[in-house]
Structures are given as structure tokens and as C-alpha cells.
Amino acid sequence: MNRPHLLIVAASLALAHTAIAAPALDASNPFAKPSSLPLNYPAFDKIKNEHFLPAYAAGMAEHLREIDAIARNKAAPTFDNTIVAMERAGEMLSRVSSVFSNLQTANTNDALDAVDREMSPKLAAHNDAIYLNPALFQRIKTLHAKRATLKLDAESKHLLERVYKEFVRAGANLSAADKDKLKKYNAEIASLQSEFSQRVLKEANASALIVDNRAELAGFSDAEIAAAAAEAEKRGQKGKFAIAIVNTSSQPALSSLTNRKTRERLMAASLNRGSRGGEFDSRDLVLKLAKLRAERAALLGYPNYAAYSQELETAKNPAAVNKLLAELAKPAVNNARKEALEIQKVIDAEKGGFQVASYDWPIYQDKVRAAKYNFDENQLRPYFELNRVLVDGVFFAATKEYGITFKERKDLPVYDPDVRTFDVFDHDGKQLAIFIFDPYARGNKQGGAWMNEYVSQSSLLGKRPVVGNHLNIPKPPKGEPTLLTYDEVRTAFHEFGHALHGMFSNVKYPHFSGTNVPRDFVEYPSQVNEMWAIWPEVLANYAKHHQTGAPMPKALLDKVVASKKFNQGYMTTEYLAASLLDQRWHQLKPSEIPTDVLAFEAKALKEAGVDYAPVPPRYRTTYFSHSMNGGYSAGYYAYLWSEKLDADTVQWFTESGGLSRKNGDHFRKTLLSRGGSADAMDLFRNFRGRDPVIEPLLERRGLTGN
């Protein structure tokens, strides 16, 4: 999940100031003025690669002129002529940056990658030119000092306090010499993050497993074999077969392949990404990023980068994060070891003659599940056809809970033929938002799943939201239905939870729109929305056989519900291992940066008690984009932190009658519509009536009594 920020990100003041004199943007450039399409939906049919650089230059120049006018205003600072004026500034830059950042993750190419490399340090410089502007900060500081007498409403007061804190954290109180140091750090970090992201994508594409014959793909369906053949031909390997690598350590194909040697090769290809030498090796970038972030945090007065990063999160500090992760590590690994014993019994019963390894776990966990609950994942897929999951599942649940409705439209331009768009109408029939749905994996698309805002809501600017969900479902051969795994179904509901957070936003200031909330809070509403995937009324509405239309048998449905805690030891351990790695890298002082990435990783996992070979980290350091490219640096713990709130909220929904307008309206009014306009935990308390408790999370994860 990616989030927009107030001022875009991160190099030299001089560089940015030259942009003030940039030529006016040609009127033919789609970013020269707001899109004329509904809700300012991007004109993808008119946007070309060559439009971005001039639009960025003009947008930064316009923004800096606006900021300069605020800073030089002869009138005494007021909330309106300073803070509100800043919120109104940068409209063109916001237009181009939101579209570019979304396309560069969802539909990139060499030209866009080049723009990203060029713009990262320039945007860093742009940020610095604003945050390190002494005249501007003096106005903000003056207002902050007398905030108690300004008679501001709650959202405005929160904005003033937030902006002041962000300027201080960005270095506004540093000396001139230290500001120069900071600008260099920002520029280099921005460039390295861009390079890391691009190497990870290219390395994943280069690491695809090539096999010579069908026998090596034993266990694959005919459709999966056809897809592997097509993938190989696309890579210039006609007559062979290719299995593309997804971004996580474990690979989906491992649950199907019965050829153990192929499984072993596939897992090795995944785990070795970024550390096997060659042009896409990322170890040098990891070390540079860790050092620069540590040095930058020290310059700003923090003991390490994690302390800096977590200050504005709900966790507040690394001690709280470490406590949560440590509390769960031992019981999670204990659970995983118990699960491994069950798997080993199946291997031994089959006279396999080997000990369970990481590449055996997915296929054998399905066998254990089949024995335990008398079903496997393949029994579910015929009932999970993509369009039905979306329309009769995801949309149906949202309509029942919030009264909103959806209408697909074919007239809006899209950046890929598989992208779909929907008008979203509120319960009163008025248009609420536009929803973009981009379901399929592509070689030029970032791995994973996420939500982005193409247009963010703001009553100050008169904007309503345009939001997108981006998934990575393998596209079947032409004419074949798109049948999802249960995990893919859950992901669709999860990402739509983010979309609801963006679409329901009802705030004044763009600073607080939608998902602009702390990282360890942003996953909370989306995780809550996962509950509807197996809510009986919802599941019965969408889980129908793609050929016959017959509903999923109740007996199978009951088994799905009964198996919710199945394999939680594995899933919790792989997630905790990645979260702990993220913390270890970002809790280092500059003098503690290691020289060997893999040795440091192994030592960190061992010390944390999660070095259990059959369960590798969900991401290893060398392809851990969440941690290394800036989005969730020192913040990957956020999913678990949010899940504590989520599990408590699911308990509330269940106890309060489940899927109903009354419950949905309460959740929307007290929390989803508020964005970041108030303290996140205050919003939770307003919704729940108390602080969160951890017991529902422990129960869900099967960690009680371990």
C-alpha cells in the first residue's frame, strides 16, 4: 500500500531554486491544467512518457513560487495566509507526481525508469527547498507558539501541530552547515531507493526458473503448463517452460509442483535474488542505504533511523515495536515447529526419505490440510472466479455494509487493456468516487498488491477521490477463466479496505486525506475488510462454481471457516522474520553498519530466535522493497501492529451483529471518513469505546498457550 505525502520526497537548494525560472508548461501537455474528465480522472490516453519531465519542472517551479510568496508575505502570519496557503500550493506538481508514481509501479518502462532516476534527487531538493526555508519556518513557528489563542477547529489545530513537527523533523532547526549535510543525505537516499526498486524488479524478471520439459512441471495443470510455455516463449526460450518469480520468498507454484528438484530450484532462485552477483545484485545498495539513513537520523538528533521513523507512528518508539515482535516470536516459531512435525508425518508416510525443507512446505501443508479438514486449495479455486469475487463479493459486502453502489464504465481511458473503472455512488445516489481495478501481473509491474490515490479527497480543494487497487494475479491463457486462490481472494478484500479508506475520506485538508495516516495504522481498516471474505452471507453470494453456477457446498464452506488458524505458525514466523530484519537494519548506529549483508541477516535472525530454515523470512534483505525503498523502512511491523486493532474490531463487528448498515455507518463516521485529521488512536477509541486489547489477535493467530 503506497501513500501520498504532503510535499513529494527529498537535493540541493540551488537545484530547486533554478526550477523557479522553468518555462511555462506547453498547453498541450496533459498536466498543464486539471483533467477535464470526471473527478479529474487522469487522461491516460493523452499522457506520454515525454510529458513527465517538463511537467515536473513546471510543477516544481510553480510550487516554489507559491511557497516563496507565502514565505515573503509582508503581512503577519495567520493560519489562512500560511498553513492554508501551503495546503493550496503545488496543484500541478501533485497532478504529475500522483500519476507518475502510480504508473511507475503499475506499468513502467525504460523511459519512466529513467525519469524516476532523474527526478528522485530533484524532488529531494524540492522538498528541502521548502522544509529548510527559514522564512517559511519562522512563520510556522510563530503560529505554533500561539496556537492555543488562534481559536482553530480541531482539524486545523491538528494540521498546524503536524506541519510544525514535520518541519522540525525535516531539519528546519538545524544550522546552515548541517542543512547542507542533510540535503546531500536526502539526495543520495532518494537516488539509492529508486535504484533499489528498479534492481529488484529487474532481478525478479531475470530470476525466472527455466525448465526443459513437462516432466519437471509435474503437478501443474494443463493451463499452468500452457502459461509457462507462453512465458518462456516471451523470454526467447521457445520450446521450454518458465516460472516467473513473485516478490515474496515462497512462490505460488511450490504448492503445485510434485517434482522436488524443480521445487528446490525454484526456491533457490527466489531466495538468491539480489545476492548472486551481476548487475542486479542489491547488497551494495542495502549497505549504503542503511548507513545513510543512520547518519541522517543522527544528524537530526535521533539514536537511529527506527527512532526517527516511528516517532509519528502509533507505536511511538522502537522499544514498543521490539516488545511486540519479541512477545510473538517464540510462540510463533513453536507453532511452526509443531506444523513441521505434522508435515513430516505425511512425508514419512509417503516414504519420502527427506526432512521437510522450505520448498516442501507449501505442497505438504496442503496435504496436511486435506487430511485434517478433508479439503485442499484446489477444491476452492473453481468457486473463486475473479469477476464474481469482485462484483458479488467485494462490492456486495461494501453495499451491504455502507450502502454504496458500483457501475462499470467503458468510456474512461486506461493505461492497460485489462484495467477496469467503476463509478462509485453513495447511499444517497450521489457520486462518491471513481475506482480503478488493475488485477493482473505484468513484467513491468511492481510485485505484491497495493492501493493508490490518483486524486485525493479535500473539501478545501473541492476534490473527490479517484483510487486504484493493483493486484498481481497471474493472467490465464486466452479463453480461460481467472480462478483465484483463497489468498488472492483475501488480498482483493484487503486492498479494497484501503480503497474504502480513500473513498470515504471526508476531510478539509489534503494533508489528511484518506490513507494519510500513520503507517502502523494504515493497514488496520484494510485488514478489517478481510473479514467479509468468509462471512457466510458474502461467501454464499460469490463463491459459485464458474461453470455450473452451483454454490460452494456448505460442508466445504464450513471447512474453510474451520481452517482459519491453519498454518498460522508458518505465516506468523515468516512475517515476524521479515519485520525483525527491517528493525535490525534500521536500529543500527552509523558505526554499526556491517560489511556483509547475508552474514548480518543470518545473525539477526538467530539472535531473534526466528532462524528456522523451513520458514524463511517473507522477504530477504536483498529484495525487501518494503524496507529498503522507503515506503515501510523501519515500519514493516505495521501490519502486525494494525492487526491488533483489526482483530479487536472484528470482534466488535461480530458481537454487534456483523454485516449491517448500522455497524458500517458507525465505522465510517468515527474512523474511515476521518483520514489523518485526528490522532489515530483517538479515532480508534471513538470507534471502539476503549483502548485495543491483544487477546483477539493471539486467539486469531493460534498463539495462546504457546
PDB file of C-alpha atoms in Angstrom, residues 321-339 568-577 580 584 604-612 615 640 698 701-706:
ATOM      1  CA  VAL A 321       7.911  -2.363  18.426  1.00  0.00           C
ATOM      2  CA  ASN A 322      10.633  -4.668  19.749  1.00  0.00           C
ATOM      3  CA  LYS A 323       8.404  -5.678  22.648  1.00  0.00           C
ATOM      4  CA  LEU A 324       5.537  -6.702  20.374  1.00  0.00           C
ATOM      5  CA  LEU A 325       7.770  -8.659  17.986  1.00  0.00           C
ATOM      6  CA  ALA A 326       9.660 -10.387  20.804  1.00  0.00           C
ATOM      7  CA  GLU A 327       6.433 -11.393  22.561  1.00  0.00           C
ATOM      8  CA  LEU A 328       5.232 -13.180  19.439  1.00  0.00           C
ATOM      9  CA  ALA A 329       8.492 -14.654  18.087  1.00  0.00           C
ATOM     10  CA  LYS A 330       8.818 -17.649  20.413  1.00  0.00           C
ATOM     11  CA  PRO A 331       5.184 -18.812  20.291  1.00  0.00           C
ATOM     12  CA  ALA A 332       5.116 -18.314  16.512  1.00  0.00           C
ATOM     13  CA  VAL A 333       8.217 -20.458  15.939  1.00  0.00           C
ATOM     14  CA  ASN A 334       6.910 -23.055  18.399  1.00  0.00           C
ATOM     15  CA  ASN A 335       3.719 -23.221  16.347  1.00  0.00           C
ATOM     16  CA  ALA A 336       5.695 -23.515  13.121  1.00  0.00           C
ATOM     17  CA  ARG A 337       7.728 -26.404  14.553  1.00  0.00           C
ATOM     18  CA  LYS A 338       4.510 -28.215  15.519  1.00  0.00           C
ATOM     19  CA  GLU A 339       3.222 -27.689  11.984  1.00  0.00           C
ATOM     20  CA  GLN A 568      -0.607 -19.675  11.293  1.00  0.00           C
ATOM     21  CA  GLY A 569       2.737 -20.693  12.799  1.00  0.00           C
ATOM     22  CA  TYR A 570       4.334 -20.552   9.354  1.00  0.00           C
ATOM     23  CA  MET A 571       2.648 -17.333   8.307  1.00  0.00           C
ATOM     24  CA  THR A 572       3.386 -15.539  11.576  1.00  0.00           C
ATOM     25  CA  THR A 573       7.014 -16.693  11.631  1.00  0.00           C
ATOM     26  CA  GLU A 574       7.792 -15.646   8.047  1.00  0.00           C
ATOM     27  CA  TYR A 575       6.242 -12.243   8.676  1.00  0.00           C
ATOM     28  CA  LEU A 576       7.992 -11.755  12.027  1.00  0.00           C
ATOM     29  CA  ALA A 577      11.342 -12.719  10.495  1.00  0.00           C
ATOM     30  CA  LEU A 580      12.707  -8.227  12.695  1.00  0.00           C
ATOM     31  CA  ARG A 584      17.658  -4.694  12.925  1.00  0.00           C
ATOM     32  CA  ALA A 604      19.926 -11.077  13.266  1.00  0.00           C
ATOM     33  CA  LEU A 605      17.510 -13.952  12.644  1.00  0.00           C
ATOM     34  CA  LYS A 606      19.407 -16.222  15.020  1.00  0.00           C
ATOM     35  CA  GLU A 607      19.507 -13.641  17.823  1.00  0.00           C
ATOM     36  CA  ALA A 608      15.771 -13.034  17.437  1.00  0.00           C
ATOM     37  CA  GLY A 609      15.043 -16.764  17.609  1.00  0.00           C
ATOM     38  CA  VAL A 610      13.400 -16.953  14.184  1.00  0.00           C
ATOM     39  CA  ASP A 611      16.212 -18.656  12.236  1.00  0.00           C
ATOM     40  CA  TYR A 612      14.125 -21.688  11.327  1.00  0.00           C
ATOM     41  CA  VAL A 615      10.305 -20.997   7.203  1.00  0.00           C
ATOM     42  CA  LEU A 640       1.028  -6.806  12.871  1.00  0.00           C
ATOM     43  CA  LEU A 698      -3.427 -14.027  19.976  1.00  0.00           C
ATOM     44  CA  ARG A 701      -3.029 -16.400  15.301  1.00  0.00           C
ATOM     45  CA  GLY A 702      -3.309 -19.508  17.449  1.00  0.00           C
ATOM     46  CA  LEU A 703      -0.650 -18.153  19.801  1.00  0.00           C
ATOM     47  CA  THR A 704      -2.437 -18.716  23.084  1.00  0.00           C
ATOM     48  CA  GLY A 705      -0.818 -21.383  25.244  1.00  0.00           C
ATOM     49  CA  ASN A 706       2.474 -21.416  23.282  1.00  0.00           C
TER      50      ASN A 706
END
